[in-house]
Coordinates of C-alpha atoms and ligand atoms in Angstrom, one line a residue:
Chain A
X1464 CA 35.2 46.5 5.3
X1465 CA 31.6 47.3 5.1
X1466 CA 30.0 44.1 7.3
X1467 CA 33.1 43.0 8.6
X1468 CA 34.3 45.8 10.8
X1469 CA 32.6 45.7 13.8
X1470 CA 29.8 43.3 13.3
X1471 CA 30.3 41.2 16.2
X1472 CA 29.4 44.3 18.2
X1473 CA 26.0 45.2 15.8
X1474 CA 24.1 44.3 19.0
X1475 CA 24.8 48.5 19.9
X1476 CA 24.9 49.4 24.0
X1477 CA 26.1 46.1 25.9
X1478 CA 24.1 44.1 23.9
X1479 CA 26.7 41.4 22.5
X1480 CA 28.7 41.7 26.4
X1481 CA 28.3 37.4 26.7
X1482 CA 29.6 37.0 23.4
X1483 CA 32.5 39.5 22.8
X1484 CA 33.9 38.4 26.0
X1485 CA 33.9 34.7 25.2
X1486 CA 35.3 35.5 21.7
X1487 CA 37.8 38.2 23.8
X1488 CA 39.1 35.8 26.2
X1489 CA 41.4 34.2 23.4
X1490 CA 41.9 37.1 22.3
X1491 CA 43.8 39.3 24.3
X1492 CA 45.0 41.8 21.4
X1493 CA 43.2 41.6 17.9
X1494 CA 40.0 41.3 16.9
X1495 CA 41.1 37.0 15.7
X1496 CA 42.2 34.7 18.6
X1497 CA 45.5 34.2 19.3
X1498 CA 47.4 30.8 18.9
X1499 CA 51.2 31.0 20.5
X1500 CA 53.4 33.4 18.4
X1501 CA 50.1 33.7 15.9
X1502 CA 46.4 35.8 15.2
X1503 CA 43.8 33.8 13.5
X1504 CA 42.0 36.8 11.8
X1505 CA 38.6 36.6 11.5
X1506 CA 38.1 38.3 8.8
X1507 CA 39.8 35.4 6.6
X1508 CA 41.0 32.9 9.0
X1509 CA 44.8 33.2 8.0
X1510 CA 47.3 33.1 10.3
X1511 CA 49.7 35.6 11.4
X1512 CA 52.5 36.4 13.3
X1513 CA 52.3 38.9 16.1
X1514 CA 54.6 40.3 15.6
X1515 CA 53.7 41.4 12.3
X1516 CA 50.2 42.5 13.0
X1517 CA 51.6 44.7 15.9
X1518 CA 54.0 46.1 12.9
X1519 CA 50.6 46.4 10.5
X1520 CA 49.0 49.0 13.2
X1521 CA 46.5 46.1 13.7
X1522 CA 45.2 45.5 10.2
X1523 CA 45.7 42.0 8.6
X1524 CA 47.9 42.3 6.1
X1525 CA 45.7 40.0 3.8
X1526 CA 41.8 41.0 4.0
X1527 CA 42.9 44.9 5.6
X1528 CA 40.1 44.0 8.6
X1529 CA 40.7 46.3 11.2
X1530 CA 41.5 44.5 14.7
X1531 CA 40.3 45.6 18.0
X1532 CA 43.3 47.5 19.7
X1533 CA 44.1 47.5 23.3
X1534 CA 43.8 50.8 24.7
X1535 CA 47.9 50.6 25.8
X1536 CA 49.1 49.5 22.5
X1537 CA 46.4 52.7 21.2
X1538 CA 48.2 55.3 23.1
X1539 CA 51.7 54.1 21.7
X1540 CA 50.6 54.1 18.7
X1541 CA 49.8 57.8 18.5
X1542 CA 52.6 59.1 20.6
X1543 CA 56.2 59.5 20.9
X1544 CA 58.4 56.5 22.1
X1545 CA 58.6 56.1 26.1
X1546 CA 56.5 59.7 26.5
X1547 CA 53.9 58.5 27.9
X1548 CA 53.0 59.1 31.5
X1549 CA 49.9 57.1 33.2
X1550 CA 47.1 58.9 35.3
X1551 CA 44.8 56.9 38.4
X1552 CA 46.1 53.6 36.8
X1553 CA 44.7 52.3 40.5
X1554 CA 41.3 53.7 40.3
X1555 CA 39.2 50.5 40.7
X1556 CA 35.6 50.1 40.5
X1557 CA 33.8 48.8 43.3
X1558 CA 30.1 47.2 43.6
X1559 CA 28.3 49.9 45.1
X1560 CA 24.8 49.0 43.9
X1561 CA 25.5 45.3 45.1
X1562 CA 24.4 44.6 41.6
X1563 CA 24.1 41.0 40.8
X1564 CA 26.8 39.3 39.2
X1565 CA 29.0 42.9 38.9
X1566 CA 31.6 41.4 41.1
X1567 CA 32.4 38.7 38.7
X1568 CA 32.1 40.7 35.9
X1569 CA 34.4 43.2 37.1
X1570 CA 37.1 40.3 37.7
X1571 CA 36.7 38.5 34.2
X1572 CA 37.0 42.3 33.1
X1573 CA 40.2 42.3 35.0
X1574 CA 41.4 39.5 33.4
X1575 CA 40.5 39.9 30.1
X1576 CA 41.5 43.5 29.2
X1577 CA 44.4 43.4 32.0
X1578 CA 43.8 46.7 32.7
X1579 CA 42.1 48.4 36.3
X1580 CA 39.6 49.8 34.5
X1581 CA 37.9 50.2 30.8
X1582 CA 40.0 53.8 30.2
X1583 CA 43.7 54.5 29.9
X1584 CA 44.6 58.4 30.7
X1585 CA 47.8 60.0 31.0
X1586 CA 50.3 62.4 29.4
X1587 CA 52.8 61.9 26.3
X1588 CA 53.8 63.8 23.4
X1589 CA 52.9 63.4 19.5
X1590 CA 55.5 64.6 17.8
X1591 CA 57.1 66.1 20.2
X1592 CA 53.9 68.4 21.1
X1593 CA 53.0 67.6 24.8
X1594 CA 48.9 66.3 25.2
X1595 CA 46.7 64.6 27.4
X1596 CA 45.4 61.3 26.4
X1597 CA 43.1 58.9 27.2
X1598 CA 42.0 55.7 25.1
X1599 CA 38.9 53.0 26.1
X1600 CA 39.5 49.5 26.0
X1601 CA 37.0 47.0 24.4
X1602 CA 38.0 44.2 26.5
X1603 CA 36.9 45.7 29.7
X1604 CA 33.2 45.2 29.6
X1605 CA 33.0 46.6 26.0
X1606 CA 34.6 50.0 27.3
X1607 CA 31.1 50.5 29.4
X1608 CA 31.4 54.0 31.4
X1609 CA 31.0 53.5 35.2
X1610 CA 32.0 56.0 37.8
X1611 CA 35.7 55.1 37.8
X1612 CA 35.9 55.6 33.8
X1613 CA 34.0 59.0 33.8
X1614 CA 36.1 59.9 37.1
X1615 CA 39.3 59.4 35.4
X1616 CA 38.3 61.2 31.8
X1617 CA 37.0 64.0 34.2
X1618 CA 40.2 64.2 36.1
X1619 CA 42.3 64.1 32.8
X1620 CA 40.2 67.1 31.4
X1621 CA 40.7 69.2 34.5
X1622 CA 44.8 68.2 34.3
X1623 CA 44.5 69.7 31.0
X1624 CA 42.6 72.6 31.4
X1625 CA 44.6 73.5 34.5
X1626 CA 48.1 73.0 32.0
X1627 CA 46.5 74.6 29.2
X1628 CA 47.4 70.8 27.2
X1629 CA 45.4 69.4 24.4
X1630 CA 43.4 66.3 24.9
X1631 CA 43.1 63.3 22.6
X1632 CA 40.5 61.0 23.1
X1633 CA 40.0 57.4 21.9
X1634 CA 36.8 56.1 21.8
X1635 CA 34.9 52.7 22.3
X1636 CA 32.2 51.8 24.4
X1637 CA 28.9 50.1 24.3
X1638 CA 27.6 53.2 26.8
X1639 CA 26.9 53.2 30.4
X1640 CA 27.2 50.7 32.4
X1641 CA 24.5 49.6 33.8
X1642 CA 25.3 47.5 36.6
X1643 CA 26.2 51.2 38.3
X1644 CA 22.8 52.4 37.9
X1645 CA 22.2 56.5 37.8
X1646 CA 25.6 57.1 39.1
X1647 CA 26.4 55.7 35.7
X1648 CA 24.6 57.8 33.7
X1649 CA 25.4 60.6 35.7
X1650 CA 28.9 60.2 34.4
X1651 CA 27.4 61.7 31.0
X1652 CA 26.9 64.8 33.0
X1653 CA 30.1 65.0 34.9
X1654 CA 32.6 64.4 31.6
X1655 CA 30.7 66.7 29.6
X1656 CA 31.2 69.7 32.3
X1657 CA 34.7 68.9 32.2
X1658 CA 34.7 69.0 28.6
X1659 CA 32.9 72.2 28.4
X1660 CA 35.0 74.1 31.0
X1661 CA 38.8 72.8 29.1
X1662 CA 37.2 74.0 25.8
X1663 CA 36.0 77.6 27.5
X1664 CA 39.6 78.2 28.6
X1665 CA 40.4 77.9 24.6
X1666 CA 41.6 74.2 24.6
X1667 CA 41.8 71.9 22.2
X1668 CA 39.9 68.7 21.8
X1669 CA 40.4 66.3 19.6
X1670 CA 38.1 63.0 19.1
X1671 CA 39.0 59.7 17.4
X1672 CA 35.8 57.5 17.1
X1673 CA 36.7 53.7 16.9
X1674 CA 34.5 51.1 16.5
X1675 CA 31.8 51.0 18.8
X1676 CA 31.2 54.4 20.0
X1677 CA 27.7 54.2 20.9
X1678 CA 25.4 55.0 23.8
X1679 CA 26.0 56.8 26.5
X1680 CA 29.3 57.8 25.3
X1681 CA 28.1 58.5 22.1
X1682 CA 25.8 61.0 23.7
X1683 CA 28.4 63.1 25.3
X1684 CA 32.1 63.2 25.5
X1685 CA 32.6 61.7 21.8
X1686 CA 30.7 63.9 20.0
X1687 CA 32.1 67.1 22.0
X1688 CA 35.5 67.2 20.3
X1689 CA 37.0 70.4 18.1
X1690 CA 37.8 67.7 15.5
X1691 CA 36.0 64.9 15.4
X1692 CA 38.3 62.2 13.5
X1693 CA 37.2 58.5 12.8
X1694 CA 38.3 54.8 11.9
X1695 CA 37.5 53.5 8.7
X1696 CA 34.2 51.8 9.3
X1697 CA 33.7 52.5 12.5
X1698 CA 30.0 52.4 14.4
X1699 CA 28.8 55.6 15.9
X1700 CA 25.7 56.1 17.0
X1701 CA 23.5 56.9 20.0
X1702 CA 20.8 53.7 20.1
X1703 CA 21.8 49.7 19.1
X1704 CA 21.0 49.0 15.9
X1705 CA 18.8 46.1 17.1
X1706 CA 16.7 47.8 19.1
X1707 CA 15.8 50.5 16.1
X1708 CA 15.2 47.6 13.9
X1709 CA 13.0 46.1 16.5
X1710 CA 11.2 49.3 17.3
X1711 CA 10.7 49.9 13.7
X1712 CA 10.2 46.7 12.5
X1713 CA 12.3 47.7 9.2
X1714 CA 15.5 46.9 8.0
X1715 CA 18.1 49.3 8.5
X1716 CA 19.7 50.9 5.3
X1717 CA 22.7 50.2 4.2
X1718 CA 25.9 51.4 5.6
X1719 CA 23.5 52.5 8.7
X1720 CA 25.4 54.8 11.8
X1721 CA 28.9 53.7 10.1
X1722 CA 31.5 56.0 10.1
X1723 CA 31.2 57.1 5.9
X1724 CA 27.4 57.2 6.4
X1725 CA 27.9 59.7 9.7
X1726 CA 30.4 61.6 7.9
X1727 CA 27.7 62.2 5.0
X1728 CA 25.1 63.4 7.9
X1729 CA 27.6 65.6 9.2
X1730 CA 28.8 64.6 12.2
X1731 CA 32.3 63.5 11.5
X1732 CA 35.3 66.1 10.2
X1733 CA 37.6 63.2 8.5
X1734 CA 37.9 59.7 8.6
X1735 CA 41.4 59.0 9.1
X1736 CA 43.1 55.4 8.5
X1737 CA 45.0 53.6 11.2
X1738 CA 48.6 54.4 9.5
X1739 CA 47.9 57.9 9.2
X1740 CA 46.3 58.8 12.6
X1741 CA 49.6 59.9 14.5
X1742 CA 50.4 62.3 11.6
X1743 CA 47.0 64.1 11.3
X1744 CA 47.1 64.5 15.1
X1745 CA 50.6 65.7 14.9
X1746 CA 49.5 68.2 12.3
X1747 CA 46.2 69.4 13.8
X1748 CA 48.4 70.1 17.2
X1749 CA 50.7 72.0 15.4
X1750 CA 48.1 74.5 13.7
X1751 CA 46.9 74.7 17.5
X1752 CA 50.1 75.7 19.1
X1753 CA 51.3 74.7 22.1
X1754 CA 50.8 77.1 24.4
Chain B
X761 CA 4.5 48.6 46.4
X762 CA 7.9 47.5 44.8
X763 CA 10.2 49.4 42.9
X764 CA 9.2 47.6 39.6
X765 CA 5.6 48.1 40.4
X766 CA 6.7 52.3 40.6
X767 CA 8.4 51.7 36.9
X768 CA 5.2 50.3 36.3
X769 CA 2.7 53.0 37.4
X770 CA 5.1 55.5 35.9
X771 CA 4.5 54.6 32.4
X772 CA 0.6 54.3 33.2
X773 CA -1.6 56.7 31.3
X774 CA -3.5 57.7 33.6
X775 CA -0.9 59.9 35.1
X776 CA -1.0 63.4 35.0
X777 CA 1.1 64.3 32.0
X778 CA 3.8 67.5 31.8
X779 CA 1.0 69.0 30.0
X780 CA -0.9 68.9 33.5
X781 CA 1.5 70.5 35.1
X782 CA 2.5 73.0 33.0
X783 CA -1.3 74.0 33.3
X784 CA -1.2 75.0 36.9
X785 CA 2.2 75.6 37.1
X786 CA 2.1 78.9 34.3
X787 CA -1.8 79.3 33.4
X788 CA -0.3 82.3 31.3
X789 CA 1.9 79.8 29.5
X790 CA 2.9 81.0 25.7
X791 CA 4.3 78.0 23.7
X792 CA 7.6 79.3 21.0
X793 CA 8.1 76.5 18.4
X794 CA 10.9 75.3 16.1
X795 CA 14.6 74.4 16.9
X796 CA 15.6 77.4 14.0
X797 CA 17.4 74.4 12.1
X798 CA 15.0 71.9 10.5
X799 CA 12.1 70.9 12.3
X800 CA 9.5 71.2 15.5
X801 CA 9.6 68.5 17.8
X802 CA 6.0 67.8 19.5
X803 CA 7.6 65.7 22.0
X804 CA 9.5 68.9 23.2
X805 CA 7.0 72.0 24.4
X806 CA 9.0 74.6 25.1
X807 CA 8.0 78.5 25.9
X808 CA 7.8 81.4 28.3
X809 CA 5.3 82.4 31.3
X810 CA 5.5 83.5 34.8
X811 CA 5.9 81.5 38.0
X812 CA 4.8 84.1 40.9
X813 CA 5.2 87.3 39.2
X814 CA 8.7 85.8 37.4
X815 CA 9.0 85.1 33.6
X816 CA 10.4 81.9 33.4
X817 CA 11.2 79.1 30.4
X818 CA 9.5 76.1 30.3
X819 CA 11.2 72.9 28.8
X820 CA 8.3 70.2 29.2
X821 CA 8.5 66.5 27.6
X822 CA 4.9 65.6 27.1
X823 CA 3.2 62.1 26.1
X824 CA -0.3 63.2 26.0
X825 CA -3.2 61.7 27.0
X826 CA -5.2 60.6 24.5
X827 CA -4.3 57.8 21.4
X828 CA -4.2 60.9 19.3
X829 CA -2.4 63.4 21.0
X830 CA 0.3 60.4 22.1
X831 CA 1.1 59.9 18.7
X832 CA 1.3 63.5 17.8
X833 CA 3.6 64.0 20.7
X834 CA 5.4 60.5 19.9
X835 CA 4.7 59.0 23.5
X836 CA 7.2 61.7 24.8
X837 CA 10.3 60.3 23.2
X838 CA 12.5 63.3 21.3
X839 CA 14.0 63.4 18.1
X840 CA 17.3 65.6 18.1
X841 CA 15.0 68.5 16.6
X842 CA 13.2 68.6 20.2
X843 CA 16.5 68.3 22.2
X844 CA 17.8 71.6 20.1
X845 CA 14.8 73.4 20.7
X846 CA 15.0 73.4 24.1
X847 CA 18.7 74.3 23.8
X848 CA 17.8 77.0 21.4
X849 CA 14.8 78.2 24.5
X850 CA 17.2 77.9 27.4
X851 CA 20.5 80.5 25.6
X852 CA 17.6 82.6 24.7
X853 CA 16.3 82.1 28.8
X854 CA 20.4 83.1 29.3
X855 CA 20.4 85.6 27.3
X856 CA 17.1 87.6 28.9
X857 CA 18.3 86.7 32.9
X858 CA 15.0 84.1 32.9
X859 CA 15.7 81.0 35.2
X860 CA 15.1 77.7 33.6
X861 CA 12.5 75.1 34.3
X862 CA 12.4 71.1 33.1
X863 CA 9.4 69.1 33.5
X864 CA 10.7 65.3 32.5
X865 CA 8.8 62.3 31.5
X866 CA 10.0 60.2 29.0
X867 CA 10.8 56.6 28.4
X868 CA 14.0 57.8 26.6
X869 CA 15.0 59.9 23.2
X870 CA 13.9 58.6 20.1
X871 CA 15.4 55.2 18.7
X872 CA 15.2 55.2 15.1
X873 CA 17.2 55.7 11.5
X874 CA 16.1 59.7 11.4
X875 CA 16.8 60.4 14.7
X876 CA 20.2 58.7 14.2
X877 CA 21.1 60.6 11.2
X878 CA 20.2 63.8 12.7
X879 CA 22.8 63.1 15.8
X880 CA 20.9 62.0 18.4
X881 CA 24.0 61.7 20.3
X882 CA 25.4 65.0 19.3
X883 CA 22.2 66.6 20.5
X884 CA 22.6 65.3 23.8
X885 CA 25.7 66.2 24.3
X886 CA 25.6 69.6 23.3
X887 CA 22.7 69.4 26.0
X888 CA 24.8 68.5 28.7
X889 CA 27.8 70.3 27.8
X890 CA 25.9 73.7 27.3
X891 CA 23.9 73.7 29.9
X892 CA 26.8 73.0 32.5
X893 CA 27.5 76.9 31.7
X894 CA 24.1 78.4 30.9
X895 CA 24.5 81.3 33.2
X896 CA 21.0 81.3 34.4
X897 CA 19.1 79.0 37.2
X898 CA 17.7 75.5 35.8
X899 CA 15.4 73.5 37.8
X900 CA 14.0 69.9 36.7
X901 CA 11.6 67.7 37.5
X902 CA 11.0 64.2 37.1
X903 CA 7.4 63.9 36.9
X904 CA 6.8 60.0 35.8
X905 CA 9.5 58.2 33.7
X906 CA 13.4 59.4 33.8
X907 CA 14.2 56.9 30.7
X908 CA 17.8 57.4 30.8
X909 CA 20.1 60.2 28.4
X910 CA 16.9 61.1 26.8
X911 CA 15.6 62.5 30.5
X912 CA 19.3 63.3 31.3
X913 CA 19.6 65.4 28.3
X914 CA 17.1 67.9 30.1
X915 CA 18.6 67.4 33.7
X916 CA 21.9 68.9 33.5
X917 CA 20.4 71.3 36.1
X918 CA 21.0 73.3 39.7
X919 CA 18.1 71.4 41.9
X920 CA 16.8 68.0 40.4
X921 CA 13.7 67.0 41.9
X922 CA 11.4 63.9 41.3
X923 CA 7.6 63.1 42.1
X924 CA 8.1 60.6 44.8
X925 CA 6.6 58.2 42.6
X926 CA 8.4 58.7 39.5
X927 CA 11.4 56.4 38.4
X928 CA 14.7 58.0 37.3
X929 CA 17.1 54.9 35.7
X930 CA 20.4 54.6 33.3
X931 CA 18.5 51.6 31.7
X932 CA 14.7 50.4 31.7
X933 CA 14.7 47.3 34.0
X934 CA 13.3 44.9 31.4
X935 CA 16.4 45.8 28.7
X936 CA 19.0 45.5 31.6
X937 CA 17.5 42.2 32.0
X938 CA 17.3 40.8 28.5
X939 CA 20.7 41.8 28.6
X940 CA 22.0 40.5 30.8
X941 CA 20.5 37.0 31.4
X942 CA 18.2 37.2 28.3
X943 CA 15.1 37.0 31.1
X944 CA 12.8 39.7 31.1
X945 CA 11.2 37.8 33.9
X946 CA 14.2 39.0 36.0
X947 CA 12.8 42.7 35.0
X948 CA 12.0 43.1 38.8
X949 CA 14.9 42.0 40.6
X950 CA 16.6 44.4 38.1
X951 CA 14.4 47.3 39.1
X952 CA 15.4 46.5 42.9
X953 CA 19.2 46.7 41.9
X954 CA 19.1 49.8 39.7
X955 CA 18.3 52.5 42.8
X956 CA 16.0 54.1 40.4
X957 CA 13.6 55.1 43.1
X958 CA 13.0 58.5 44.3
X959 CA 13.7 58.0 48.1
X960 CA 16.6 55.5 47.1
X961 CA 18.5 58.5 44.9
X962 CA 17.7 61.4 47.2
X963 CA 19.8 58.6 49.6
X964 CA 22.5 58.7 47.3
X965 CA 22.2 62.7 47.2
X966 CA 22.1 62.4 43.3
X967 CA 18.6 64.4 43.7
X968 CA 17.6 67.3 45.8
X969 CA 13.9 66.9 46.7
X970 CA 11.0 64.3 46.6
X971 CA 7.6 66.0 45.9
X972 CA 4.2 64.8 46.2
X973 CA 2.4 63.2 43.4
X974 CA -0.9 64.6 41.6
X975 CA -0.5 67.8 43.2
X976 CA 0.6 70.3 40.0
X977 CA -0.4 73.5 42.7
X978 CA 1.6 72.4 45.2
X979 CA 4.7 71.5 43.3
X980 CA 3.8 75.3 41.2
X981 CA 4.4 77.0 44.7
X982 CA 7.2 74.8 45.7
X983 CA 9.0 75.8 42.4
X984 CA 8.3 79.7 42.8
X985 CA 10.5 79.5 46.4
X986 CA 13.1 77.8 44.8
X987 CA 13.5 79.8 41.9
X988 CA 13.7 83.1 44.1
X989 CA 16.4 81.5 46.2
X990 CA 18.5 80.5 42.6
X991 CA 17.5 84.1 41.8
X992 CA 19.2 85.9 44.6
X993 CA 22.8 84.1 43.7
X994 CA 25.3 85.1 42.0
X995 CA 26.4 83.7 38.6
X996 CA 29.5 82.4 39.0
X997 CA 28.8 80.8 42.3
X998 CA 25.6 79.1 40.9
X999 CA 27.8 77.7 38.2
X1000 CA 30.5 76.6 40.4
X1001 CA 28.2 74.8 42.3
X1002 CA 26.3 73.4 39.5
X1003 CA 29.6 72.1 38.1
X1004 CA 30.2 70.5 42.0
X1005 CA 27.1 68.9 42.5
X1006 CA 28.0 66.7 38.8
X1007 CA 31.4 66.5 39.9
X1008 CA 31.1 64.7 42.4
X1009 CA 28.8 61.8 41.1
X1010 CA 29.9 58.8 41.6
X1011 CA 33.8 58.6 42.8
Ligands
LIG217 ZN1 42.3 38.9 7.5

């Protein structure tokens, strides 16, 4: 997997935005592009059904390269059949900076992802145990956390807190976005608080880092679970590898802010592959209770 | 003077440093190293001193002044070591009733391999998450740059203030431009966009007060009134409104 996971997104923050989306736009669901009832993967360029991917969790059933998942088709694949419940699906982000160009980009977003907004939050069961979820969505700006994302993890962790429910959150994101300036950033603040109050009133958090988690995101809400799980291969980390490698003028070592390598620097509990994430939830809920 | 040209004079090194201000703002000032983990982080001075009569901790992000002491104190960007440091300072500020004050100038955290492996990210976090609930006053500062989560990571705080000509910004203006358009030419029209200016976030209520620049005994007695008012509430009102005034960023 090493060098193929993820690599399109090496550019860290919102580095690679122009290109993912252009390689996104044919390809709605999946890391290949899609052609009719097919995915081209682009790990080895064979073609696929859908049908059979969406069976195969994702992974292509002939290299085993993880594709990028929707955060809709995430959440059903972790939880129970028809459980799930959206939050603020109609939270929509407006362009309150007048930013340059963030109008468009928030429609191609839009378009792209099909979704309101880069975060998907609501309630379902795992196994039967009720939980809050939320899960980010590459294909909206590369999951980039504006005010509407941070306001709807913050409201989720307050639901939760407030029903004494777990939370399981799916991470991707390239960081803050910038075209929202400080209130952006700010969001950081805002999540974290959240985060901090469910987990004082003895709640469970649990974290499942997909590839990219890096940034802003990185550098608050993903790395403030109770159990920090991962995806095989995954990116995590706080700067873009690019602009280390530029600052540094070095090479970066091998195997650099993936997933194995932050497990070894301690930062990770488990990785956890694709097939096996509902179950290890499912277990770490039940060791938890349910109040 | 445009808001690219206040990025600009932000970063210059002329500029009175945290170092300055710490100076005049605690002369008694006694500096307590180490994060009790791995390491000491020069780009973090943290310690104790009074403001008025008050004990208080002091979290400061210096760059230094001279070639020498700006690479000692790595031009003010932190490795997670500094960022735990000042966590470590402010639960032992908690624990001994002693507000908490930030002075902030820093292009951003540290971007490199060590940094990374020692959980940059993880150390800001805790940052933000911990001191949303440190039950004891925090005041910060902006004194030049606010380079994005690095400055954040130290602004998690009950009254933010900034230098009136100090920049506060999610993104330096030249990397939102190269990209973006791949234009660092289009740095300036960035700058305008971001609202990263003093009087254009105290607009957007995101800070509390604009103080005047090159004037460390001035802002010294500013920051002894405020600190009496944080002292005289109580706890869990301080933290409730601390946990508002985040809240409702944004939405
Ligand atoms: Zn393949």
């Amino acid at each position: 997997m090493e060098g193929q996971t993820g690599d399109r997104l090496s550019g860290g923050n919102v580095m690679n935005l122009k290109s993912l989306f252009m390689k996104a736009n044919n390809a709605p669901e999946g890391s290949g592009f899609r052609l009719g009832r097919y995915i081209v993967c682009k790990g080895c360029n064979r073609r696929i059904a859908v049908a059979r991917v969406r069976r195969e969790f994702f992974i292509c059933p002939s290299c085993g390269r993880y594709m990028t998942v929707r955060a809709r088709r995430r959440i059903l694949m972790l939880t129970d059949k028809r459980s799930f419940v959206e939050h603020d699906r109609d939270l929509t982000s407006r362009n309150v900076l007048a930013f340059p160009q963030y109008d468009e980009k928030l429609e191609a977003a839009r378009a792209n992802s099909r979704e309101n907004e880069g975060v998907v939050c609501g309630t379902a069961t795992v196994e039967g145990h009720p939980v809050c979820i939320f899960a980010m969505d590459a294909n909206f700006m590369m999951g980039s956390m504006g005010t509407v994302v941070g306001e709807k993890i913050t409201r989720l962790f307050e639901y939760a807190a407030g029903k004494h429910l777990p939370v399981i959150g799916v991470t991707v994101s390239g960081g803050a976005r910038m075209q929202e300036g400080m209130l952006s950033l700010l969001q950081m603040s805002k999540v974290s608080a959240a985060v901090e109050r469910h987990s004082a009133a003895g709640n469970l958090y649990i974290v499942l880092l997909t590839d990219p988690t890096t940034g802003g995101v990185d550098a608050s809400f993903a790395m403030l679970g109770d159990v920090t799980l991962a995806e095989p291969g995954a990116r995590v980390g706080f700067a873009g590898p690019r602009v280390i490698e530029k600052s540094l003028n070095q090479a970066l070592p091998k195997g650099f802010q993936r997933a194995e390598q932050v497990l070894r620097c301690g930062f990770i509990d488990a990785i956890v592959p694709r097939k096996e994430q509902k179950t290890v939830i499912a277990k770490l809920l039940a060791w938890h209770g349910t109040p | 003077m445009s808001d690219y040209d206040i990025v600009i004079g932000a970063r210059s090194d002329r500029r009175l440093t945290a170092g300055d201000y710490l100076a005049k703002l605690v002369p008694d000032f006694m500096e307590l190293h180490g994060d009790r983990l791995c390491g000491d982080d020069p780009a973090v001075i943290g310690g104790i001193g009074t403001v008025g009569n008050i004990p208080v901790t002091v979290i400061a992000l210096e760059k230094g002044k001279t070639t020498e002491e700006r690479i000692l104190h790595n031009f003010g960007s932190a490795h997670p070591e500094g960022y735990r440091k000042a966590l470590r300072l402010m639960r032992q500020a908690e624990k001994f009733h002693r507000p908490v004050v930030c002075l902030v100038d820093t292009a951003g955290a540290f971007c490199g391999v060590d940094a990374e492996e020692h959980g940059q990210g993880r150390a800001i976090a805790d940052n933000l998450a911990q001191m949303s609930a440190l039950r004891t006053p925090i005041l910060s500062v902006i004194l030049g740059e606010g380079g994005s989560g690095g400055a954040l990571a130290l602004c998690h705080a009950d009254r933010i203030w900034m230098i009136e000509d100090a920049y506060f910004s999610v993104v330096s203006p030249e990397s939102c431009a190269n990209i973006l358009w791949k234009d660092t030419g289009r740095a300036g029209e960035v700058a305008e966009a971001l609202a990263l200016t003093a009087p254009k976030l105290k607009r957007m209520g995101l800070i509390d007060r604009i103080c005047t620049t090159g004037d460390p005994k001035g802002l010294a007695e500013e920051i002894a009134k405020e600190l009496a008012i944080l002292a005289d509430m109580r706890t869990e009102d301080l933290l409730e409104a601390r946990y508002r005034r985040f809240r409702n960023a944004g939405y």
